[in-house]
Amino acid sequence: MKRVLIPYFSAGNGHLMFARALAHHLETLRPDWEIRLFDAGTELPDHGMHRLFVQHWKTILAMPGFIKDTIFALEPLQGGISHTITLKVIEQSVPDAARFLLEWQPDLICATHWGCSHLFGQARQLAGIALAAAPLWYVYTEFGRAYTLINCQADRYFTISERAASDLT
């Protein structure tokens, strides 16, 4: 039986909804495969991940539209501060993610958030898991385009719309 890990961050509902849709599609095509949705923000024991993705991002995303839009608009002017903070938190969680990969042993990792792709790319390397044993795919779903496509250590990149694909060129 094949095992597919679909990591996401529960900062908002978008990545979770897409992860669920992807899981549903795979379960329909391959009912004999084991599909595992994994919220890296809450299921890894690192408290920094929980604070960043459950508390910080949920607070920002719950703000009124104009405030939230202003925060995202200022992000490039601030030198990508939230991107930098996210990478630092991810770095601290890599050992826990590597242990999870060694225990669960997925045949495929299919992330719906650039941070999860980056996290599990680093974890896979730390755990010594060969690329062929557990390929890492990233599905770029930024409909709001808060971020352009980020190189996040995925082996393959997929987009779900022409608009998102324009970031690949």
CSV table of C-alpha atoms in Angstrom, one decimal:
chain,number,residue,atom,x,y,z
A,1,MET,CA,0.0,0.0,0.0
A,2,LYS,CA,1.3,3.5,-0.9
A,3,ARG,CA,1.3,6.2,1.7
A,4,VAL,CA,0.8,9.9,0.8
A,5,LEU,CA,1.5,12.6,3.2
A,6,ILE,CA,-0.3,15.9,2.6
A,7,PRO,CA,1.2,18.5,5.0
A,8,TYR,CA,-0.4,22.0,5.3
A,9,PHE,CA,-0.5,24.8,7.8
A,10,SER,CA,-3.8,25.7,9.4
A,11,ALA,CA,-3.1,29.5,9.4
A,12,GLY,CA,-6.2,30.0,7.3
A,13,ASN,CA,-8.8,27.7,5.7
A,14,GLY,CA,-7.4,27.9,2.1
A,15,HIS,CA,-4.5,25.5,2.5
A,16,LEU,CA,-6.6,23.1,4.5
A,17,MET,CA,-9.4,23.1,2.1
A,18,PHE,CA,-7.1,22.4,-0.8
A,19,ALA,CA,-5.3,19.6,1.2
A,20,ARG,CA,-8.7,18.0,1.8
A,21,ALA,CA,-9.7,18.3,-1.9
A,22,LEU,CA,-6.4,16.7,-2.9
A,23,ALA,CA,-6.9,13.9,-0.3
A,24,HIS,CA,-10.4,13.3,-1.5
A,25,HIS,CA,-9.3,13.1,-5.2
A,26,LEU,CA,-6.5,10.7,-4.3
A,27,GLU,CA,-8.8,8.6,-2.2
A,28,THR,CA,-11.3,8.4,-5.1
A,29,LEU,CA,-8.6,7.4,-7.6
A,30,ARG,CA,-6.7,5.1,-5.3
A,31,PRO,CA,-8.9,3.8,-2.4
A,32,ASP,CA,-6.1,1.3,-1.5
A,33,TRP,CA,-3.6,4.1,-0.7
A,34,GLU,CA,-3.3,5.6,2.8
A,35,ILE,CA,-3.7,9.4,2.7
A,36,ARG,CA,-2.5,11.4,5.7
A,37,LEU,CA,-3.4,15.0,6.2
A,38,PHE,CA,-0.8,16.6,8.5
A,39,ASP,CA,-1.1,20.0,10.1
A,40,ALA,CA,2.5,20.8,10.7
A,41,GLY,CA,1.5,23.9,12.8
A,42,THR,CA,-0.2,21.8,15.4
A,43,GLU,CA,1.0,18.2,15.0
A,44,LEU,CA,4.7,18.8,15.5
A,45,PRO,CA,5.7,19.3,19.1
A,46,ASP,CA,7.5,22.6,18.5
A,47,HIS,CA,5.7,25.4,20.3
A,48,GLY,CA,7.1,28.0,17.9
A,49,MET,CA,5.2,26.4,15.0
A,50,HIS,CA,2.0,26.5,17.0
A,51,ARG,CA,2.5,30.2,17.9
A,52,LEU,CA,3.4,31.2,14.4
A,53,PHE,CA,0.8,29.3,12.4
A,54,VAL,CA,-2.1,29.0,14.8
A,55,GLN,CA,-1.9,32.2,16.8
A,56,HIS,CA,0.0,34.8,14.6
A,57,TRP,CA,-1.4,33.9,11.2
A,58,LYS,CA,-4.9,33.2,12.3
A,59,THR,CA,-5.0,36.6,14.0
A,60,ILE,CA,-3.8,38.4,10.9
A,61,LEU,CA,-6.2,36.5,8.6
A,62,ALA,CA,-9.1,37.3,10.9
A,63,MET,CA,-8.5,41.1,10.7
A,64,PRO,CA,-10.7,43.3,8.6
A,65,GLY,CA,-9.8,43.2,4.9
A,66,PHE,CA,-8.2,46.6,4.6
A,67,ILE,CA,-5.9,45.9,7.6
A,68,LYS,CA,-4.9,42.5,6.3
A,69,ASP,CA,-4.4,43.8,2.8
A,70,THR,CA,-2.1,46.5,4.2
A,71,ILE,CA,0.0,44.0,6.1
A,72,PHE,CA,0.4,41.8,3.0
A,73,ALA,CA,1.2,44.9,0.9
A,74,LEU,CA,3.9,46.0,3.3
A,75,GLU,CA,5.6,42.6,3.4
A,76,PRO,CA,7.9,43.2,0.4
A,77,LEU,CA,8.9,46.6,1.8
A,78,GLN,CA,9.9,45.0,5.1
A,79,GLY,CA,12.4,42.7,3.4
A,80,GLY,CA,10.1,39.6,3.7
A,81,ILE,CA,10.1,39.7,7.5
A,82,SER,CA,7.3,37.1,7.8
A,83,HIS,CA,9.1,34.8,5.3
A,84,THR,CA,12.3,35.1,7.3
A,85,ILE,CA,10.5,34.4,10.6
A,86,THR,CA,8.7,31.4,9.0
A,87,LEU,CA,12.0,30.0,7.8
A,88,LYS,CA,13.5,30.4,11.3
A,89,VAL,CA,10.6,28.6,12.9
A,90,ILE,CA,10.7,25.8,10.3
A,91,GLU,CA,14.4,25.3,10.9
A,92,GLN,CA,13.7,24.6,14.6
A,93,SER,CA,11.1,22.0,13.6
A,94,VAL,CA,13.1,20.0,11.1
A,95,PRO,CA,14.3,17.4,13.6
A,96,ASP,CA,10.8,16.6,14.7
A,97,ALA,CA,9.6,16.5,11.1
A,98,ALA,CA,12.5,14.1,10.2
A,99,ARG,CA,11.5,11.8,13.1
A,100,PHE,CA,7.9,11.8,11.8
A,101,LEU,CA,9.0,10.9,8.3
A,102,LEU,CA,11.1,8.0,9.6
A,103,GLU,CA,8.2,6.7,11.6
A,104,TRP,CA,5.4,7.1,9.1
A,105,GLN,CA,7.5,6.4,5.9
A,106,PRO,CA,5.5,8.1,3.2
A,107,ASP,CA,5.9,7.2,-0.5
A,108,LEU,CA,5.0,10.7,-1.5
A,109,ILE,CA,4.9,14.1,0.2
A,110,CYS,CA,2.5,16.6,-1.5
A,111,ALA,CA,2.5,20.0,0.3
A,112,THR,CA,-0.1,22.7,-0.2
A,113,HIS,CA,2.0,25.4,1.5
A,114,TRP,CA,5.5,26.5,0.6
A,115,GLY,CA,6.6,26.4,4.3
A,116,CYS,CA,5.5,22.7,4.6
A,117,SER,CA,7.4,21.9,1.4
A,118,HIS,CA,10.5,23.6,2.8
A,119,LEU,CA,10.1,21.9,6.2
A,120,PHE,CA,9.7,18.4,4.8
A,121,GLY,CA,12.4,18.9,2.2
A,122,GLN,CA,14.9,19.7,5.0
A,123,ALA,CA,13.5,16.9,7.2
A,124,ARG,CA,13.8,14.4,4.3
A,125,GLN,CA,17.5,15.4,3.9
A,126,LEU,CA,18.2,15.2,7.7
A,127,ALA,CA,16.5,11.8,7.9
A,128,GLY,CA,18.6,10.5,5.0
A,129,ILE,CA,15.6,9.6,2.9
A,130,ALA,CA,16.4,9.3,-0.8
A,131,LEU,CA,14.5,11.6,-3.2
A,132,ALA,CA,13.2,8.6,-5.1
A,133,ALA,CA,11.9,6.9,-1.9
A,134,ALA,CA,9.7,9.9,-1.0
A,135,PRO,CA,9.4,12.5,-3.7
A,136,LEU,CA,8.3,16.0,-2.6
A,137,TRP,CA,5.7,17.8,-4.6
A,138,TYR,CA,4.4,21.3,-4.0
A,139,VAL,CA,1.0,22.5,-5.3
A,140,TYR,CA,1.1,26.3,-5.6
A,141,THR,CA,-2.3,27.5,-4.6
A,142,GLU,CA,-1.8,31.2,-3.9
A,143,PHE,CA,-5.1,32.6,-5.2
A,144,GLY,CA,-4.7,35.7,-3.2
A,145,ARG,CA,-1.1,35.9,-4.4
A,146,ALA,CA,0.2,37.1,-1.0
A,147,TYR,CA,3.4,35.4,-2.2
A,148,THR,CA,4.8,34.6,-5.5
A,149,LEU,CA,6.2,31.2,-6.1
A,150,ILE,CA,9.0,30.4,-3.7
A,151,ASN,CA,11.8,27.9,-4.3
A,152,CYS,CA,10.8,25.5,-1.4
A,153,GLN,CA,13.0,22.4,-2.1
A,154,ALA,CA,10.2,20.5,-3.9
A,155,ASP,CA,11.1,18.0,-6.5
A,156,ARG,CA,8.1,19.0,-8.6
A,157,TYR,CA,5.9,22.2,-8.7
A,158,PHE,CA,2.3,22.2,-9.7
A,159,THR,CA,-0.1,25.0,-10.2
A,160,ILE,CA,-3.9,24.9,-10.2
A,161,SER,CA,-4.6,27.9,-12.4
A,162,GLU,CA,-3.1,29.9,-15.3
A,163,ARG,CA,-2.9,32.8,-13.0
A,164,ALA,CA,-0.7,30.9,-10.5
A,165,ALA,CA,1.3,29.4,-13.4
A,166,SER,CA,2.4,32.9,-14.4
A,167,ASP,CA,4.7,32.9,-11.4
A,168,LEU,CA,6.6,30.0,-12.9
A,169,THR,CA,7.7,32.1,-15.9
